[in-house]
Every structure is written in C-alpha cells, then in structure tokens.
Amino acid sequence: MYRYRFTTEFSIWRRAGSGRRLTPSSESWRRVQGTDAAGSPWEQEVCGAETSGDLLTSLWGRARVRDLEDRYASRLGAEDKKLAEQIVAVSLESHVLSRFTAYIAIDRSEVVNADGKPREILQPVELPSGWEQPEPLFCRAAPASGSVLYSSAAAPTAGAHIGGSKARLRQSGGAPLDRLKAAADSFKSPGWFSPRRTRLKALIDALVDLESQLQALRHPRLPEVSELIERGRELLAGYNRGAKQPPSASGVEEYVAKIQTLIEELRQSPGLMRAGFWK
C-alpha cells in the first residue's frame, strides 16, 4: 500500500481527497468525498478491481519516487545511500525514471563489424599543456621548391660536377634526408615521448618520400631504400592488435641504425647522387 494526498483540478469542479494503491488480489470499496466548484458537497464510491494493466504500478512508482527524492534532497548524511538504493529499487520495479536511473536504447539493426574481426582505429590525442609537438614525427613538410625534374637542364661542365651534385643533393634529396634524419633521431628520446609505433610510422613515411626522390634521379641506392621500407612495414605490423609477437627493441634499434648509416653515406657521397642522375 502507498497512501498519498491528491488534488485534481478541472475547469468546472475541484475535488480533494485521499487514495491508495490496491494490490491485484485485493477488493475494496473506496469513498471519495469533496466539494465541487460551486461549493456543494460531492462524493463517489469506487470499487477496486483486479486488472492486468501497469497503469497503477506506474502511478504508484512515480509518486513513491517523487516522495523519496524529496526526502533525499532535504537530508544529508548516512541516510543518503539508503534512500538512493530505495529510489533505484522502486524505479526499476515500476519502470519509471529517477535521478539515479535512465533508459538505454539499443539498436541491433546495424552491425559495424559483420565479420566479427576487431578493427583498429588510431585516435590522435593532444599533448599535455606546455609540451611542444615534434613536427618531424607528426607533420610532413611541403616538398622543397627545388625538387623538380632535371630532364630539360643542360649538363654541367666537368669542373662544375662536384658543386652541381651538392646543389642537386640539397634541392632534390636534402628535404627528404632531413625529415628522415629527424625521424631516426626521435628513437634516441625516451619511450614516453611518443609511442614507438608512431615514431616507426613517421620513419617509414620519410623513407617513402626519399624513395620518390631517388626514383626521379634513378639513384643506385634506390633498391636499398625500398628494402628498408618493406622491412619497416613488417616491423610496424608487429605492433598491430592481434599480432602474435611484437618486434623486439633490439630489432628496431638495428633497423634504425641501418637507416642512419644510409643517411650519412648519402650526405657524405654526393658523387653517388651525381652518378645516379647522369647515368
């Protein structure tokens, strides 16, 4: 049973009285008395009858939850937890909302991964306040203005071979080499600076840029760069979710060391660039 005082207003008459929720198995007569809008006395007898509808349960639940929430808002202390548990219990039993419960809608008509295989999504996040984002790791600089094809350029004289090769190295290969060196040097920083997988991906992207430049120049070191790209992608696949075994730290360090050696050889041997171009 839950007794409460109720007042109902209509445009013609007003009624006041008391009521109670009847359980489905009970049968009881109830007399409702009041006065109408003209001030005349009014009464009506009603009989509680068993019904299969949930209307009374919902009405009782709303009234009970409202009463308990008023008590919860007006009291502070150890009773808060008990009142919250009562509100949740009544809300779930009578299927009404409260401050501690909510409805959840589940749409089963659409399935994102119909094959049941997990899909990995890289979600970029911001660095903590005060930290600067390392540009070589996350951003790719625009191609150098001088990275153009030299098919229409005239052949330099014999005395200008070395200087011209250095100029072509700076124009065509300098920017990719700088990005590649910055990506390789990032592995010298602590592991918490950025995830190893992110640094490895930036290293592979820089290798791809260098490969494009070397293809235009038909450089003899192009196959070596292509092999490094394939090896890097194999290491990167080891960091994917579901991989049997991630790459070892020593394997990644050996891979980075080979790239650093290649960078130094390309920078210190401009003749390789000249021979590849004028071949």
PDB file of C-alpha atoms in Angstrom:
ATOM      1  CA  MET A   1       0.000   0.000   0.000  1.00  0.00           C
ATOM      2  CA  TYR A   2       1.079   3.544  -0.660  1.00  0.00           C
ATOM      3  CA  ARG A   3      -1.150   6.335   0.666  1.00  0.00           C
ATOM      4  CA  TYR A   4      -0.805   9.878  -0.554  1.00  0.00           C
ATOM      5  CA  ARG A   5      -2.825  13.078  -0.665  1.00  0.00           C
ATOM      6  CA  PHE A   6      -4.007  14.086  -4.130  1.00  0.00           C
ATOM      7  CA  THR A   7      -5.740  17.144  -5.608  1.00  0.00           C
ATOM      8  CA  THR A   8      -7.242  17.226  -9.085  1.00  0.00           C
ATOM      9  CA  GLU A   9      -8.471  20.400 -10.775  1.00  0.00           C
ATOM     10  CA  PHE A  10     -10.768  20.738 -13.771  1.00  0.00           C
ATOM     11  CA  SER A  11     -12.357  23.757 -15.369  1.00  0.00           C
ATOM     12  CA  ILE A  12     -15.770  23.050 -13.776  1.00  0.00           C
ATOM     13  CA  TRP A  13     -15.154  21.459 -10.399  1.00  0.00           C
ATOM     14  CA  ARG A  14     -12.467  20.785  -7.868  1.00  0.00           C
ATOM     15  CA  ARG A  15     -12.010  17.527  -5.923  1.00  0.00           C
ATOM     16  CA  ALA A  16      -9.817  16.749  -2.941  1.00  0.00           C
ATOM     17  CA  GLY A  17      -9.415  13.520  -1.019  1.00  0.00           C
ATOM     18  CA  SER A  18      -7.063  10.613  -0.300  1.00  0.00           C
ATOM     19  CA  GLY A  19      -6.330   7.423  -2.183  1.00  0.00           C
ATOM     20  CA  ARG A  20      -4.249   4.258  -2.088  1.00  0.00           C
ATOM     21  CA  ARG A  21      -2.773   1.706  -4.489  1.00  0.00           C
ATOM     22  CA  LEU A  22      -4.563  -1.658  -4.348  1.00  0.00           C
ATOM     23  CA  THR A  23      -2.742  -4.906  -4.907  1.00  0.00           C
ATOM     24  CA  PRO A  24      -4.157  -7.104  -7.723  1.00  0.00           C
ATOM     25  CA  SER A  25      -5.596  -9.624  -5.254  1.00  0.00           C
ATOM     26  CA  SER A  26      -7.447  -7.158  -3.043  1.00  0.00           C
ATOM     27  CA  GLU A  27     -11.031  -5.985  -3.438  1.00  0.00           C
ATOM     28  CA  SER A  28     -12.105  -2.896  -1.565  1.00  0.00           C
ATOM     29  CA  TRP A  29     -14.633  -0.074  -1.837  1.00  0.00           C
ATOM     30  CA  ARG A  30     -13.365   3.435  -1.532  1.00  0.00           C
ATOM     31  CA  ARG A  31     -15.447   6.566  -0.934  1.00  0.00           C
ATOM     32  CA  VAL A  32     -14.103   9.794  -2.354  1.00  0.00           C
ATOM     33  CA  GLN A  33     -15.539  12.968  -0.915  1.00  0.00           C
ATOM     34  CA  GLY A  34     -15.017  16.604  -1.777  1.00  0.00           C
ATOM     35  CA  THR A  35     -16.622  19.834  -2.882  1.00  0.00           C
ATOM     36  CA  ASP A  36     -17.188  21.000  -6.421  1.00  0.00           C
ATOM     37  CA  ALA A  37     -16.522  24.469  -7.856  1.00  0.00           C
ATOM     38  CA  ALA A  38     -19.885  25.757  -6.619  1.00  0.00           C
ATOM     39  CA  GLY A  39     -19.063  24.721  -3.041  1.00  0.00           C
ATOM     40  CA  SER A  40     -21.576  21.873  -2.961  1.00  0.00           C
ATOM     41  CA  PRO A  41     -20.567  18.608  -1.300  1.00  0.00           C
ATOM     42  CA  TRP A  42     -19.713  15.743  -3.620  1.00  0.00           C
ATOM     43  CA  GLU A  43     -18.868  12.099  -3.046  1.00  0.00           C
ATOM     44  CA  GLN A  44     -18.389   8.960  -5.098  1.00  0.00           C
ATOM     45  CA  GLU A  45     -17.842   5.319  -4.173  1.00  0.00           C
ATOM     46  CA  VAL A  46     -15.438   3.284  -6.289  1.00  0.00           C
ATOM     47  CA  CYS A  47     -14.546  -0.376  -6.124  1.00  0.00           C
ATOM     48  CA  GLY A  48     -11.018  -1.699  -6.594  1.00  0.00           C
ATOM     49  CA  ALA A  49     -10.905  -4.441  -9.208  1.00  0.00           C
ATOM     50  CA  GLU A  50      -8.119  -6.687 -10.432  1.00  0.00           C
ATOM     51  CA  THR A  51      -6.592  -5.582 -13.705  1.00  0.00           C
ATOM     52  CA  SER A  52      -3.709  -6.660 -15.888  1.00  0.00           C
ATOM     53  CA  GLY A  53      -2.625  -3.129 -16.826  1.00  0.00           C
ATOM     54  CA  ASP A  54       0.508  -1.473 -15.480  1.00  0.00           C
ATOM     55  CA  LEU A  55      -1.036   1.966 -15.093  1.00  0.00           C
ATOM     56  CA  LEU A  56      -1.463   1.750 -11.326  1.00  0.00           C
ATOM     57  CA  THR A  57       2.059   0.422 -10.930  1.00  0.00           C
ATOM     58  CA  SER A  58       3.459   3.359 -12.865  1.00  0.00           C
ATOM     59  CA  LEU A  59       1.341   5.892 -10.991  1.00  0.00           C
ATOM     60  CA  TRP A  60       2.378   4.446  -7.665  1.00  0.00           C
ATOM     61  CA  GLY A  61       6.016   4.291  -8.750  1.00  0.00           C
ATOM     62  CA  ARG A  62       6.101   7.933  -9.795  1.00  0.00           C
ATOM     63  CA  ALA A  63       4.539   9.049  -6.525  1.00  0.00           C
ATOM     64  CA  ARG A  64       6.877   6.881  -4.472  1.00  0.00           C
ATOM     65  CA  VAL A  65       9.971   8.024  -6.327  1.00  0.00           C
ATOM     66  CA  ARG A  66       8.925  11.656  -6.023  1.00  0.00           C
ATOM     67  CA  ASP A  67       8.450  11.255  -2.274  1.00  0.00           C
ATOM     68  CA  LEU A  68      11.821   9.523  -1.812  1.00  0.00           C
ATOM     69  CA  GLU A  69      13.635  12.110  -3.950  1.00  0.00           C
ATOM     70  CA  ASP A  70      12.178  14.923  -1.861  1.00  0.00           C
ATOM     71  CA  ARG A  71      13.483  13.210   1.250  1.00  0.00           C
ATOM     72  CA  TYR A  72      16.865  12.664  -0.423  1.00  0.00           C
ATOM     73  CA  ALA A  73      17.146  16.346  -1.371  1.00  0.00           C
ATOM     74  CA  SER A  74      16.247  17.550   2.129  1.00  0.00           C
ATOM     75  CA  ARG A  75      18.525  15.197   4.107  1.00  0.00           C
ATOM     76  CA  LEU A  76      22.281  14.901   4.240  1.00  0.00           C
ATOM     77  CA  GLY A  77      24.278  12.223   5.953  1.00  0.00           C
ATOM     78  CA  ALA A  78      24.313   8.469   6.273  1.00  0.00           C
ATOM     79  CA  GLU A  79      20.721   8.084   5.049  1.00  0.00           C
ATOM     80  CA  ASP A  80      21.632   9.300   1.548  1.00  0.00           C
ATOM     81  CA  LYS A  81      22.926   5.903   0.469  1.00  0.00           C
ATOM     82  CA  LYS A  82      19.878   4.060   1.789  1.00  0.00           C
ATOM     83  CA  LEU A  83      17.472   6.496   0.145  1.00  0.00           C
ATOM     84  CA  ALA A  84      19.363   6.204  -3.146  1.00  0.00           C
ATOM     85  CA  GLU A  85      19.085   2.410  -3.020  1.00  0.00           C
ATOM     86  CA  GLN A  86      15.340   2.661  -2.344  1.00  0.00           C
ATOM     87  CA  ILE A  87      14.858   5.097  -5.237  1.00  0.00           C
ATOM     88  CA  VAL A  88      16.696   2.776  -7.636  1.00  0.00           C
ATOM     89  CA  ALA A  89      14.719  -0.264  -6.446  1.00  0.00           C
ATOM     90  CA  VAL A  90      11.325   1.458  -6.884  1.00  0.00           C
ATOM     91  CA  SER A  91      12.377   2.924 -10.237  1.00  0.00           C
ATOM     92  CA  LEU A  92      13.369  -0.471 -11.627  1.00  0.00           C
ATOM     93  CA  GLU A  93      10.327  -2.250 -10.207  1.00  0.00           C
ATOM     94  CA  SER A  94       7.776   0.233 -11.553  1.00  0.00           C
ATOM     95  CA  HIS A  95       9.700   1.169 -14.728  1.00  0.00           C
ATOM     96  CA  VAL A  96       9.794   4.910 -14.044  1.00  0.00           C
ATOM     97  CA  LEU A  97      12.681   7.333 -14.305  1.00  0.00           C
ATOM     98  CA  SER A  98      14.534   8.817 -11.375  1.00  0.00           C
ATOM     99  CA  ARG A  99      17.662  10.831 -10.725  1.00  0.00           C
ATOM    100  CA  PHE A 100      19.682   7.614 -10.465  1.00  0.00           C
ATOM    101  CA  THR A 101      18.253   5.678 -13.426  1.00  0.00           C
ATOM    102  CA  ALA A 102      17.863   6.216 -17.174  1.00  0.00           C
ATOM    103  CA  TYR A 103      16.630   4.446 -20.270  1.00  0.00           C
ATOM    104  CA  ILE A 104      19.142   2.941 -22.711  1.00  0.00           C
ATOM    105  CA  ALA A 105      18.193   2.417 -26.357  1.00  0.00           C
ATOM    106  CA  ILE A 106      19.973  -0.432 -28.175  1.00  0.00           C
ATOM    107  CA  ASP A 107      19.822  -0.551 -31.966  1.00  0.00           C
ATOM    108  CA  ARG A 108      20.500  -4.087 -33.204  1.00  0.00           C
ATOM    109  CA  SER A 109      19.629  -3.355 -36.837  1.00  0.00           C
ATOM    110  CA  GLU A 110      23.170  -2.252 -37.779  1.00  0.00           C
ATOM    111  CA  VAL A 111      26.384  -4.184 -37.175  1.00  0.00           C
ATOM    112  CA  VAL A 112      29.672  -2.390 -37.750  1.00  0.00           C
ATOM    113  CA  ASN A 113      31.930  -5.447 -37.894  1.00  0.00           C
ATOM    114  CA  ALA A 114      29.788  -8.049 -39.590  1.00  0.00           C
ATOM    115  CA  ASP A 115      32.750 -10.396 -39.932  1.00  0.00           C
ATOM    116  CA  GLY A 116      33.430 -10.272 -36.192  1.00  0.00           C
ATOM    117  CA  LYS A 117      37.020  -9.125 -36.613  1.00  0.00           C
ATOM    118  CA  PRO A 118      38.264  -6.220 -34.472  1.00  0.00           C
ATOM    119  CA  ARG A 119      39.162  -3.040 -36.322  1.00  0.00           C
ATOM    120  CA  GLU A 120      41.952  -0.831 -35.055  1.00  0.00           C
ATOM    121  CA  ILE A 121      41.458   2.919 -35.250  1.00  0.00           C
ATOM    122  CA  LEU A 122      44.223   5.375 -34.376  1.00  0.00           C
ATOM    123  CA  GLN A 123      42.718   8.272 -32.451  1.00  0.00           C
ATOM    124  CA  PRO A 124      45.004  11.339 -32.311  1.00  0.00           C
ATOM    125  CA  VAL A 125      45.249  12.953 -28.895  1.00  0.00           C
ATOM    126  CA  GLU A 126      46.624  16.279 -27.760  1.00  0.00           C
ATOM    127  CA  LEU A 127      49.861  16.534 -25.834  1.00  0.00           C
ATOM    128  CA  PRO A 128      49.746  17.841 -22.235  1.00  0.00           C
ATOM    129  CA  SER A 129      49.721  21.573 -21.706  1.00  0.00           C
ATOM    130  CA  GLY A 130      53.160  23.109 -22.150  1.00  0.00           C
ATOM    131  CA  TRP A 131      54.510  20.364 -24.409  1.00  0.00           C
ATOM    132  CA  GLU A 132      55.504  21.138 -27.956  1.00  0.00           C
ATOM    133  CA  GLN A 133      54.522  18.722 -30.653  1.00  0.00           C
ATOM    134  CA  PRO A 134      57.564  17.399 -32.572  1.00  0.00           C
ATOM    135  CA  GLU A 135      56.859  18.410 -36.167  1.00  0.00           C
ATOM    136  CA  PRO A 136      59.007  15.731 -37.889  1.00  0.00           C
ATOM    137  CA  LEU A 137      57.046  12.985 -36.149  1.00  0.00           C
ATOM    138  CA  PHE A 138      53.508  14.092 -36.856  1.00  0.00           C
ATOM    139  CA  CYS A 139      53.675  16.567 -39.731  1.00  0.00           C
ATOM    140  CA  ARG A 140      55.108  16.205 -43.185  1.00  0.00           C
ATOM    141  CA  ALA A 141      56.744  19.345 -44.546  1.00  0.00           C
ATOM    142  CA  ALA A 142      55.861  20.562 -48.004  1.00  0.00           C
ATOM    143  CA  PRO A 143      58.245  19.451 -50.787  1.00  0.00           C
ATOM    144  CA  ALA A 144      61.191  21.754 -51.369  1.00  0.00           C
ATOM    145  CA  SER A 145      60.682  24.311 -54.076  1.00  0.00           C
ATOM    146  CA  GLY A 146      63.703  22.980 -55.917  1.00  0.00           C
ATOM    147  CA  SER A 147      62.530  19.330 -56.059  1.00  0.00           C
ATOM    148  CA  VAL A 148      61.819  19.334 -59.763  1.00  0.00           C
ATOM    149  CA  LEU A 149      62.854  17.094 -62.629  1.00  0.00           C
ATOM    150  CA  TYR A 150      66.030  17.997 -64.471  1.00  0.00           C
ATOM    151  CA  SER A 151      65.197  16.407 -67.812  1.00  0.00           C
ATOM    152  CA  SER A 152      65.427  19.775 -69.547  1.00  0.00           C
ATOM    153  CA  ALA A 153      68.508  21.024 -67.686  1.00  0.00           C
ATOM    154  CA  ALA A 154      71.790  21.348 -69.535  1.00  0.00           C
ATOM    155  CA  ALA A 155      74.708  19.114 -68.481  1.00  0.00           C
ATOM    156  CA  PRO A 156      77.217  20.965 -66.293  1.00  0.00           C
ATOM    157  CA  THR A 157      80.829  21.329 -67.282  1.00  0.00           C
ATOM    158  CA  ALA A 158      83.490  18.953 -65.961  1.00  0.00           C
ATOM    159  CA  GLY A 159      84.734  21.475 -63.431  1.00  0.00           C
ATOM    160  CA  ALA A 160      81.249  22.037 -62.032  1.00  0.00           C
ATOM    161  CA  HIS A 161      80.329  18.394 -61.434  1.00  0.00           C
ATOM    162  CA  ILE A 162      81.015  18.323 -57.711  1.00  0.00           C
ATOM    163  CA  GLY A 163      79.377  21.634 -56.883  1.00  0.00           C
ATOM    164  CA  GLY A 164      76.393  20.897 -59.069  1.00  0.00           C
ATOM    165  CA  SER A 165      75.943  17.494 -57.419  1.00  0.00           C
ATOM    166  CA  LYS A 166      75.882  19.079 -54.000  1.00  0.00           C
ATOM    167  CA  ALA A 167      73.293  21.581 -55.170  1.00  0.00           C
ATOM    168  CA  ARG A 168      71.120  18.809 -56.597  1.00  0.00           C
ATOM    169  CA  LEU A 169      71.509  16.847 -53.369  1.00  0.00           C
ATOM    170  CA  ARG A 170      70.285  19.791 -51.369  1.00  0.00           C
ATOM    171  CA  GLN A 171      67.407  20.542 -53.743  1.00  0.00           C
ATOM    172  CA  SER A 172      66.225  17.052 -54.606  1.00  0.00           C
ATOM    173  CA  GLY A 173      67.373  14.941 -51.678  1.00  0.00           C
ATOM    174  CA  GLY A 174      68.057  17.387 -48.875  1.00  0.00           C
ATOM    175  CA  ALA A 175      64.479  17.828 -47.601  1.00  0.00           C
ATOM    176  CA  PRO A 176      63.652  14.075 -47.521  1.00  0.00           C
ATOM    177  CA  LEU A 177      67.019  13.352 -45.909  1.00  0.00           C
ATOM    178  CA  ASP A 178      66.363  15.982 -43.232  1.00  0.00           C
ATOM    179  CA  ARG A 179      62.963  14.519 -42.438  1.00  0.00           C
ATOM    180  CA  LEU A 180      64.395  11.012 -42.418  1.00  0.00           C
ATOM    181  CA  LYS A 181      67.180  12.018 -40.033  1.00  0.00           C
ATOM    182  CA  ALA A 182      64.731  13.766 -37.698  1.00  0.00           C
ATOM    183  CA  ALA A 183      62.522  10.660 -37.650  1.00  0.00           C
ATOM    184  CA  ALA A 184      65.506   8.411 -36.961  1.00  0.00           C
ATOM    185  CA  ASP A 185      66.827  10.697 -34.209  1.00  0.00           C
ATOM    186  CA  SER A 186      63.437  10.519 -32.463  1.00  0.00           C
ATOM    187  CA  PHE A 187      64.303   6.977 -31.353  1.00  0.00           C
ATOM    188  CA  LYS A 188      67.045   8.412 -29.160  1.00  0.00           C
ATOM    189  CA  SER A 189      64.445  10.128 -26.951  1.00  0.00           C
ATOM    190  CA  PRO A 190      62.756   8.345 -24.003  1.00  0.00           C
ATOM    191  CA  GLY A 191      59.941   5.936 -24.779  1.00  0.00           C
ATOM    192  CA  TRP A 192      57.333   8.130 -23.099  1.00  0.00           C
ATOM    193  CA  PHE A 193      57.974  10.998 -25.523  1.00  0.00           C
ATOM    194  CA  SER A 194      55.826   9.346 -28.189  1.00  0.00           C
ATOM    195  CA  PRO A 195      54.774   5.727 -28.845  1.00  0.00           C
ATOM    196  CA  ARG A 196      57.360   3.601 -30.639  1.00  0.00           C
ATOM    197  CA  ARG A 197      54.729   2.641 -33.223  1.00  0.00           C
ATOM    198  CA  THR A 198      54.102   6.315 -34.060  1.00  0.00           C
ATOM    199  CA  ARG A 199      57.823   7.019 -34.475  1.00  0.00           C
ATOM    200  CA  LEU A 200      58.256   3.942 -36.655  1.00  0.00           C
ATOM    201  CA  LYS A 201      55.396   5.011 -38.924  1.00  0.00           C
ATOM    202  CA  ALA A 202      56.915   8.507 -39.277  1.00  0.00           C
ATOM    203  CA  LEU A 203      60.238   6.872 -40.182  1.00  0.00           C
ATOM    204  CA  ILE A 204      58.607   4.789 -42.920  1.00  0.00           C
ATOM    205  CA  ASP A 205      56.792   7.838 -44.315  1.00  0.00           C
ATOM    206  CA  ALA A 206      60.116   9.687 -44.563  1.00  0.00           C
ATOM    207  CA  LEU A 207      61.651   6.699 -46.363  1.00  0.00           C
ATOM    208  CA  VAL A 208      58.792   6.745 -48.866  1.00  0.00           C
ATOM    209  CA  ASP A 209      59.460  10.428 -49.576  1.00  0.00           C
ATOM    210  CA  LEU A 210      63.143   9.684 -50.129  1.00  0.00           C
ATOM    211  CA  GLU A 211      62.250   6.760 -52.396  1.00  0.00           C
ATOM    212  CA  SER A 212      60.202   9.059 -54.630  1.00  0.00           C
ATOM    213  CA  GLN A 213      63.130  11.462 -54.965  1.00  0.00           C
ATOM    214  CA  LEU A 214      65.582   8.679 -55.747  1.00  0.00           C
ATOM    215  CA  GLN A 215      63.251   7.212 -58.361  1.00  0.00           C
ATOM    216  CA  ALA A 216      63.221  10.534 -60.214  1.00  0.00           C
ATOM    217  CA  LEU A 217      67.035  10.568 -60.110  1.00  0.00           C
ATOM    218  CA  ARG A 218      67.408   6.834 -60.885  1.00  0.00           C
ATOM    219  CA  HIS A 219      69.777   6.557 -57.948  1.00  0.00           C
ATOM    220  CA  PRO A 220      71.690   3.273 -57.430  1.00  0.00           C
ATOM    221  CA  ARG A 221      70.753   3.181 -53.712  1.00  0.00           C
ATOM    222  CA  LEU A 222      67.052   3.030 -54.571  1.00  0.00           C
ATOM    223  CA  PRO A 223      66.724  -0.786 -54.069  1.00  0.00           C
ATOM    224  CA  GLU A 224      68.239  -0.479 -50.602  1.00  0.00           C
ATOM    225  CA  VAL A 225      65.704   2.185 -49.627  1.00  0.00           C
ATOM    226  CA  SER A 226      62.858   0.037 -50.968  1.00  0.00           C
ATOM    227  CA  GLU A 227      64.069  -2.917 -48.872  1.00  0.00           C
ATOM    228  CA  LEU A 228      64.176  -0.717 -45.779  1.00  0.00           C
ATOM    229  CA  ILE A 229      60.586   0.353 -46.429  1.00  0.00           C
ATOM    230  CA  GLU A 230      59.414  -3.260 -46.675  1.00  0.00           C
ATOM    231  CA  ARG A 231      61.329  -4.185 -43.522  1.00  0.00           C
ATOM    232  CA  GLY A 232      59.823  -1.227 -41.680  1.00  0.00           C
ATOM    233  CA  ARG A 233      56.306  -2.245 -42.656  1.00  0.00           C
ATOM    234  CA  GLU A 234      56.967  -5.734 -41.343  1.00  0.00           C
ATOM    235  CA  LEU A 235      58.058  -4.273 -38.001  1.00  0.00           C
ATOM    236  CA  LEU A 236      55.060  -1.935 -37.959  1.00  0.00           C
ATOM    237  CA  ALA A 237      52.672  -4.863 -38.497  1.00  0.00           C
ATOM    238  CA  GLY A 238      54.034  -6.408 -35.312  1.00  0.00           C
ATOM    239  CA  TYR A 239      52.580  -3.538 -33.280  1.00  0.00           C
ATOM    240  CA  ASN A 240      49.059  -4.114 -34.608  1.00  0.00           C
ATOM    241  CA  ARG A 241      46.454  -5.558 -32.291  1.00  0.00           C
ATOM    242  CA  GLY A 242      46.281  -9.307 -32.526  1.00  0.00           C
ATOM    243  CA  ALA A 243      49.907  -9.740 -33.624  1.00  0.00           C
ATOM    244  CA  LYS A 244      51.493 -12.943 -32.339  1.00  0.00           C
ATOM    245  CA  GLN A 245      54.679 -11.250 -31.146  1.00  0.00           C
ATOM    246  CA  PRO A 246      55.638  -7.560 -31.213  1.00  0.00           C
ATOM    247  CA  PRO A 247      59.050  -6.661 -32.633  1.00  0.00           C
ATOM    248  CA  SER A 248      61.927  -6.706 -30.200  1.00  0.00           C
ATOM    249  CA  ALA A 249      63.617  -3.495 -29.134  1.00  0.00           C
ATOM    250  CA  SER A 250      66.946  -4.734 -30.493  1.00  0.00           C
ATOM    251  CA  GLY A 251      65.393  -5.440 -33.887  1.00  0.00           C
ATOM    252  CA  VAL A 252      64.007  -1.911 -34.127  1.00  0.00           C
ATOM    253  CA  GLU A 253      67.311  -0.398 -32.993  1.00  0.00           C
ATOM    254  CA  GLU A 254      69.195  -2.388 -35.650  1.00  0.00           C
ATOM    255  CA  TYR A 255      66.703  -1.185 -38.274  1.00  0.00           C
ATOM    256  CA  VAL A 256      67.137   2.459 -37.232  1.00  0.00           C
ATOM    257  CA  ALA A 257      70.934   2.077 -37.235  1.00  0.00           C
ATOM    258  CA  LYS A 258      70.863   0.918 -40.880  1.00  0.00           C
ATOM    259  CA  ILE A 259      68.822   3.982 -41.821  1.00  0.00           C
ATOM    260  CA  GLN A 260      71.220   6.324 -40.008  1.00  0.00           C
ATOM    261  CA  THR A 261      74.146   4.741 -41.852  1.00  0.00           C
ATOM    262  CA  LEU A 262      72.357   5.251 -45.171  1.00  0.00           C
ATOM    263  CA  ILE A 263      71.726   8.909 -44.346  1.00  0.00           C
ATOM    264  CA  GLU A 264      75.393   9.568 -43.594  1.00  0.00           C
ATOM    265  CA  GLU A 265      76.541   7.812 -46.763  1.00  0.00           C
ATOM    266  CA  LEU A 266      74.132   9.783 -48.945  1.00  0.00           C
ATOM    267  CA  ARG A 267      75.200  13.066 -47.371  1.00  0.00           C
ATOM    268  CA  GLN A 268      78.922  12.396 -47.484  1.00  0.00           C
ATOM    269  CA  SER A 269      78.982  10.959 -51.016  1.00  0.00           C
ATOM    270  CA  PRO A 270      77.447  13.486 -53.412  1.00  0.00           C
ATOM    271  CA  GLY A 271      79.112  11.593 -56.250  1.00  0.00           C
ATOM    272  CA  LEU A 272      76.546   8.827 -55.791  1.00  0.00           C
ATOM    273  CA  MET A 273      73.809  11.315 -56.432  1.00  0.00           C
ATOM    274  CA  ARG A 274      75.638  12.708 -59.478  1.00  0.00           C
ATOM    275  CA  ALA A 275      76.347   9.257 -60.921  1.00  0.00           C
ATOM    276  CA  GLY A 276      72.758   8.192 -60.483  1.00  0.00           C
ATOM    277  CA  PHE A 277      71.473  11.298 -62.202  1.00  0.00           C
ATOM    278  CA  TRP A 278      73.835  11.448 -65.177  1.00  0.00           C
ATOM    279  CA  LYS A 279      73.920   7.710 -65.752  1.00  0.00           C
TER     280      LYS A 279
END
